[in-house]
Short mmCIF file of C-alpha atoms and ligand atoms in Angstrom, two decimals:
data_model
loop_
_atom_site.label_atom_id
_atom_site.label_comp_id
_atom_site.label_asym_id
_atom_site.label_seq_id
_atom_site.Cartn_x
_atom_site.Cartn_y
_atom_site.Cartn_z
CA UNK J 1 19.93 -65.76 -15.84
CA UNK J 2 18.35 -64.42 -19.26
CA UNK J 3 16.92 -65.84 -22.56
CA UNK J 4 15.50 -64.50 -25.38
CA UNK J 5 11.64 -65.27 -25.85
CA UNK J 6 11.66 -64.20 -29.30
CA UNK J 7 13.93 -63.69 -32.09
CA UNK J 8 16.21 -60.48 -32.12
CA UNK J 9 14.68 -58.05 -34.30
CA UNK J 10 16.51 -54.84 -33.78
CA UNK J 11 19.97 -53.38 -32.31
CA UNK J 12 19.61 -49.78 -30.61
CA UNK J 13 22.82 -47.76 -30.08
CA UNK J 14 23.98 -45.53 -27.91
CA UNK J 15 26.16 -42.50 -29.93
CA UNK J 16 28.27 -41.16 -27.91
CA UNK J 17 31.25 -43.36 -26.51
CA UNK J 18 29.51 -46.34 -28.40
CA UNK J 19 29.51 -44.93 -32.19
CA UNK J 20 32.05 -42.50 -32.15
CA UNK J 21 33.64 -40.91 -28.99
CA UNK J 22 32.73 -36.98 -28.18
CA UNK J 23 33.40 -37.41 -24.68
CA UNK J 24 36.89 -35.46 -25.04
CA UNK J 25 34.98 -32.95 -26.81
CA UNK J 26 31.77 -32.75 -24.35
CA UNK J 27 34.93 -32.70 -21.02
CA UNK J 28 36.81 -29.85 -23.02
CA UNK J 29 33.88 -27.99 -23.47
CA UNK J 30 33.18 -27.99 -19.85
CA UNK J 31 36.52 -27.33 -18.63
CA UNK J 32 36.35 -24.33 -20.67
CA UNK J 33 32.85 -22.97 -19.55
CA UNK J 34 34.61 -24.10 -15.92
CA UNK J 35 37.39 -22.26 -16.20
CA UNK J 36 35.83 -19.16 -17.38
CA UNK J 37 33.57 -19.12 -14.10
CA UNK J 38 35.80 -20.25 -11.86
CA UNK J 39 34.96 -23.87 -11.13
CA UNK J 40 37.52 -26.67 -10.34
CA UNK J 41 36.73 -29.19 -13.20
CA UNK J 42 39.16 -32.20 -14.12
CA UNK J 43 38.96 -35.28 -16.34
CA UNK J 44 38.03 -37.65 -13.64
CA UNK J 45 35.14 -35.14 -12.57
CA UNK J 46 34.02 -35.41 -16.25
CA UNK J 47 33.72 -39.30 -16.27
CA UNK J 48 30.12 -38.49 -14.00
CA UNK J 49 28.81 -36.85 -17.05
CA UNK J 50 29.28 -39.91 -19.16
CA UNK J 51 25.75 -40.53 -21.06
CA UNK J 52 23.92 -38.15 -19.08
CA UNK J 53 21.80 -35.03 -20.20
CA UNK J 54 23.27 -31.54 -20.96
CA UNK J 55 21.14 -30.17 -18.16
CA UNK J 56 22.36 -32.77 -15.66
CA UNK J 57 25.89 -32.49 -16.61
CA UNK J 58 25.83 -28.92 -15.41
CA UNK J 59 24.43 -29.98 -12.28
CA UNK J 60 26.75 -32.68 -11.52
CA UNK J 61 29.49 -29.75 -13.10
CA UNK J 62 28.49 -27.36 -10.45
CA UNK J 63 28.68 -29.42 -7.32
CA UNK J 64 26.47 -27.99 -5.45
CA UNK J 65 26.81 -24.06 -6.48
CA UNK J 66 23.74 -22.27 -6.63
CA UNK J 67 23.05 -20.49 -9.75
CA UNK J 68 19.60 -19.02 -11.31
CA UNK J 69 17.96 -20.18 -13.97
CA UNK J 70 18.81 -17.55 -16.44
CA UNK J 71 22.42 -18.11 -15.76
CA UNK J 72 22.26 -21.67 -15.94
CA UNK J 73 20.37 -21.54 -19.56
CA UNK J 74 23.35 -18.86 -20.76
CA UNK J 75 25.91 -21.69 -19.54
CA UNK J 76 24.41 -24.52 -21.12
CA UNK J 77 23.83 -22.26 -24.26
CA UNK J 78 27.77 -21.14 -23.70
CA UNK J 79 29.25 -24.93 -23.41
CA UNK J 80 27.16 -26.14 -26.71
CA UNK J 81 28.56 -23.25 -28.53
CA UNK J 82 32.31 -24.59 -27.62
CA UNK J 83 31.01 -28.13 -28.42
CA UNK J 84 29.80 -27.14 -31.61
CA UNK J 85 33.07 -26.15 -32.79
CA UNK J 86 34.71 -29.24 -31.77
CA UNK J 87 32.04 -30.90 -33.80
CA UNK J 88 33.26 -29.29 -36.86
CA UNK J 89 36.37 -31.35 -36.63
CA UNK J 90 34.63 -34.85 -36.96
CA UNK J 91 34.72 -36.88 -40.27
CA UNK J 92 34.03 -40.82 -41.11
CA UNK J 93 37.06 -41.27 -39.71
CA UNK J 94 35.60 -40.81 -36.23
CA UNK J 95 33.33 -44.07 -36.63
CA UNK J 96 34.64 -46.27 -33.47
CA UNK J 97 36.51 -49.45 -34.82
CA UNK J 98 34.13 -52.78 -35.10
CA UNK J 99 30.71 -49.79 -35.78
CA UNK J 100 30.51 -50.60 -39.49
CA UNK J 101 31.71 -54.55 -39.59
CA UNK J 102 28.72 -54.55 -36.51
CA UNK J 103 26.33 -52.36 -38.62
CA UNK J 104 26.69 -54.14 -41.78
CA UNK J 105 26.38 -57.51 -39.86
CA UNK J 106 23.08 -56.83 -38.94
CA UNK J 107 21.36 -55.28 -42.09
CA UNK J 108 22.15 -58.52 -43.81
CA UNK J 109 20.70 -60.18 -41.16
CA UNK J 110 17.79 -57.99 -41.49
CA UNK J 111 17.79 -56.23 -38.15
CA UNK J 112 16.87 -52.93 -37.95
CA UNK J 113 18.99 -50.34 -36.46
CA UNK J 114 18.26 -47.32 -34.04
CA UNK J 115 19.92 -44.54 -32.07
CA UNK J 116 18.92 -43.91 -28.76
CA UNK J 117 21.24 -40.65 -27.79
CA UNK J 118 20.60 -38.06 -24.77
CA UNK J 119 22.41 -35.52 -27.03
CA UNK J 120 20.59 -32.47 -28.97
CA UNK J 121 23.13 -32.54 -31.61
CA UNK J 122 23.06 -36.31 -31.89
CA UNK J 123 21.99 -35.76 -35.67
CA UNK J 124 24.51 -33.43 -36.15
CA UNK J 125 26.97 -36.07 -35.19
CA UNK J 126 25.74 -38.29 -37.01
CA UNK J 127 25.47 -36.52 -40.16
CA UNK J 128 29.38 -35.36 -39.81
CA UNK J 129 30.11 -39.80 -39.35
CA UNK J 130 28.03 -40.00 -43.03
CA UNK J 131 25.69 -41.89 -40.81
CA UNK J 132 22.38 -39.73 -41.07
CA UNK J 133 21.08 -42.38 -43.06
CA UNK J 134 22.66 -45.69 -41.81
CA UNK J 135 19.81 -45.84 -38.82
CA UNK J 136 15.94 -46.50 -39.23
CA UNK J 137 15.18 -44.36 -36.15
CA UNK J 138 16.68 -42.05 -34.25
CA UNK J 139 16.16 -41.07 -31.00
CA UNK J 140 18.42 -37.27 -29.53
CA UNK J 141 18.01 -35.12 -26.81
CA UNK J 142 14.30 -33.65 -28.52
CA UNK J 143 12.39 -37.03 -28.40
CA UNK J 144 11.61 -37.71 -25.13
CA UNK J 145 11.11 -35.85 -21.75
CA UNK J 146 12.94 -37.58 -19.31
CA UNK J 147 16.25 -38.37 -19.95
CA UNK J 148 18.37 -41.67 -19.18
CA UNK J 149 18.44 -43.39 -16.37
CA UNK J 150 14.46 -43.30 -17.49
CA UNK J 151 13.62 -45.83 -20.30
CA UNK J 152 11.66 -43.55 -22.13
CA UNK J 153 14.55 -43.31 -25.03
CA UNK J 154 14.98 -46.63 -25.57
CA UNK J 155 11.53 -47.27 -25.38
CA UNK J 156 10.38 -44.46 -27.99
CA UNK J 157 13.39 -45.80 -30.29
CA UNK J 158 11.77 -49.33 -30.31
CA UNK J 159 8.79 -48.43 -30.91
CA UNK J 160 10.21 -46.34 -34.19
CA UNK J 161 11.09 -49.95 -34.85
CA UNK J 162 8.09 -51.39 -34.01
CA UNK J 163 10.13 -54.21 -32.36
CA UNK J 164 9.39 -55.06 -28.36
CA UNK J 165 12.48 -54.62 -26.09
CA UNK J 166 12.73 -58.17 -25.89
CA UNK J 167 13.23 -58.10 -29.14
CA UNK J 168 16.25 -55.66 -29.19
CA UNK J 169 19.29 -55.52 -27.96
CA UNK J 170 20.84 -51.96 -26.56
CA UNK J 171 24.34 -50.63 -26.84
CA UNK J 172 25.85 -48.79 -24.20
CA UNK J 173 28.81 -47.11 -22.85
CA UNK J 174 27.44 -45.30 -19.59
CA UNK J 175 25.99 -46.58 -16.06
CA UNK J 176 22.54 -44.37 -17.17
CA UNK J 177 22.64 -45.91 -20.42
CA UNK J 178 22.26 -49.61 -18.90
CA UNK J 179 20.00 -48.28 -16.15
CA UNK J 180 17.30 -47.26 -18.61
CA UNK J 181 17.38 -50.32 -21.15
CA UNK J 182 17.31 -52.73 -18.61
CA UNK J 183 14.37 -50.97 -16.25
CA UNK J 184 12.81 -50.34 -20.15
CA UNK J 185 13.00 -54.79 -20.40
CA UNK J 186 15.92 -54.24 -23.53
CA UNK J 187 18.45 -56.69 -23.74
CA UNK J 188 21.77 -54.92 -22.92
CA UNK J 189 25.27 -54.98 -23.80
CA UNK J 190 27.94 -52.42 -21.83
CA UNK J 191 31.10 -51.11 -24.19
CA UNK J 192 34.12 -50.43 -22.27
CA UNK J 193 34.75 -49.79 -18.35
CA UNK J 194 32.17 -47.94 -16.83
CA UNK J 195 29.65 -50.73 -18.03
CA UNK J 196 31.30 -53.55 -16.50
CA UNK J 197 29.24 -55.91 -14.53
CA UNK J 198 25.98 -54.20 -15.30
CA UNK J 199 24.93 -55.15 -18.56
CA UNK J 200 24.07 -58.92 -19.35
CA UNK J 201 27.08 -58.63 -22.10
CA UNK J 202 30.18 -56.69 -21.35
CA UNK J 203 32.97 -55.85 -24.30
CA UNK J 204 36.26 -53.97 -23.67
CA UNK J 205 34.68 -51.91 -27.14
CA UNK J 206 33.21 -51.99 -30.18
CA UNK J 207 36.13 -53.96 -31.92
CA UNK J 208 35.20 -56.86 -30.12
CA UNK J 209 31.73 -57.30 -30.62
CA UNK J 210 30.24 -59.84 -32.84
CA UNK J 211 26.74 -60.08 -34.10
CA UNK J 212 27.03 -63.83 -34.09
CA UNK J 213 28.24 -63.95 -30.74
CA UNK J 214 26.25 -61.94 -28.93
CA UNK J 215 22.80 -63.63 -30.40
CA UNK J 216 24.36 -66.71 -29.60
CA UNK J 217 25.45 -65.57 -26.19
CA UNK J 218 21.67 -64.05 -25.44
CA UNK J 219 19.74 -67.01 -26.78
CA UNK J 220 21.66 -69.54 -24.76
CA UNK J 221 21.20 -67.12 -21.34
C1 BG6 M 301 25.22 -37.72 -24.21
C2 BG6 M 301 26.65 -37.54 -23.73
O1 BG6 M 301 25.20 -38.52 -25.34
O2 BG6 M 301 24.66 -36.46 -24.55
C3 BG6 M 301 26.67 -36.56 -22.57
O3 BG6 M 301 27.16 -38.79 -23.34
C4 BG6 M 301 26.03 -35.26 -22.99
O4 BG6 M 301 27.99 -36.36 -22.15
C5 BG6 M 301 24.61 -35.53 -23.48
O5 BG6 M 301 25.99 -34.34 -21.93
C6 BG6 M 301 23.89 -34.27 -23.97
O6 BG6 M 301 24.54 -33.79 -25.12
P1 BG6 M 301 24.21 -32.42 -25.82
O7 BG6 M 301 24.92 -32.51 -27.14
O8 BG6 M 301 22.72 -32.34 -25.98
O9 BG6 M 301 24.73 -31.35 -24.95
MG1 MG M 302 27.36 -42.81 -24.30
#
């Protein structure tokens, strides 16, 4: 099993699908640059693209179809543009139930608090949540070069922090997510079903998280 060798120090969050959900947004986006070219695309082909990077999404959203670079940079260029517009439409409202109780929690705790997101326009998002400034690092699509499952985020985030991994705790909705805290040394904890069984904590979502609980839960290993 786990323990904690030293106190927790830090909690580093996922965005998407753990702070507010833009996976509809990210799947409609697709389907739209999908249908415009041709390309079977459904829901259940979008839940592969869960946490992963824009250029890897359009990989796993081709299937196998060959296309040249040039095309696939127009594409990717193409999809944000329809993302950005669903963007527009997010407000405060859009903070996940449980984010704030959990955020607050913490700062009187004295943690500090990151973001650790594959996504270019995670400050974007963030900014349209009234979150921008909620977060004493953030970590987006620009920070690092390789992407989740590769701990590099996480890793970058914490040392924004200047906490160790084992001194954080990450937050995570997707199967890449997990992947890279855990091969980074972060203590993780998986939000909802894609999660389950991989994480050393696992919550249905945010609403049932509880600072208290989960330092309790990763102390006692
Ligand atoms: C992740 C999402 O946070 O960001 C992925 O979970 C998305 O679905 C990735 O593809 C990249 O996002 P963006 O905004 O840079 O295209
Ligand atoms: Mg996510």
């Amino acid at each position: 099993m786990f323990s904690m060798s030293s106190s927790l120090r830090a909690l580093i969050f996922d965005l998407d699908g753990v702070i507010t959900d833009t996976a509809e947004f990210h799947f409609l986006a697709w389907r739209r640059l999908a249908e415009e070219e041709g390309i079977p695309f459904t829901r259940e082909d979008n839940e592969a693209l869960r946490g992963v990077s824009r250029r890897e999404s359009l990989n796993r959203m081709l299937k196998g179809r060959a296309i040249d670079e040039a095309t696939a940079q127009a594409w990717m260029e193409r999809k944000n543009s329809y993302y950005l517009a669903y963007l527009e439409t997010i407000t405060p409202e859009h903070r996940l139930p449980g984010v704030m109780r959990l955020l607050d929690a913490a700062r009187l705790a004295g943690m500090r608090l990151g973001i650790a997101s594959a996504s270019k326009n995670a400050r974007r998002v963030l900014d349209k949540l009234g979150l921008l400034e909620a977060f004493d690092a953030i970590g987006d699509g620009y920070s690092v070069v390789n992407p989740k499952p590769a701990p590099d985020l996480f890793v970058w985030v914490a040392g924004r922090l200047a906490v160790s991994p084992q001194q954080a705790v990450v937050f995570e909705d997707a199967e890449a997510g997990i992947e890279a805290a855990r091969s980074g040394g972060f203590w993780t904890v998986g939000i909802g079903a894609a999660t389950r069984g991989l994480a050393h904590l696992h919550y249905d979502s945010m609403a049932e998280v509880s600072l208290e609980a989960v330092t309790r839960q990763l102390a006692a290993g």
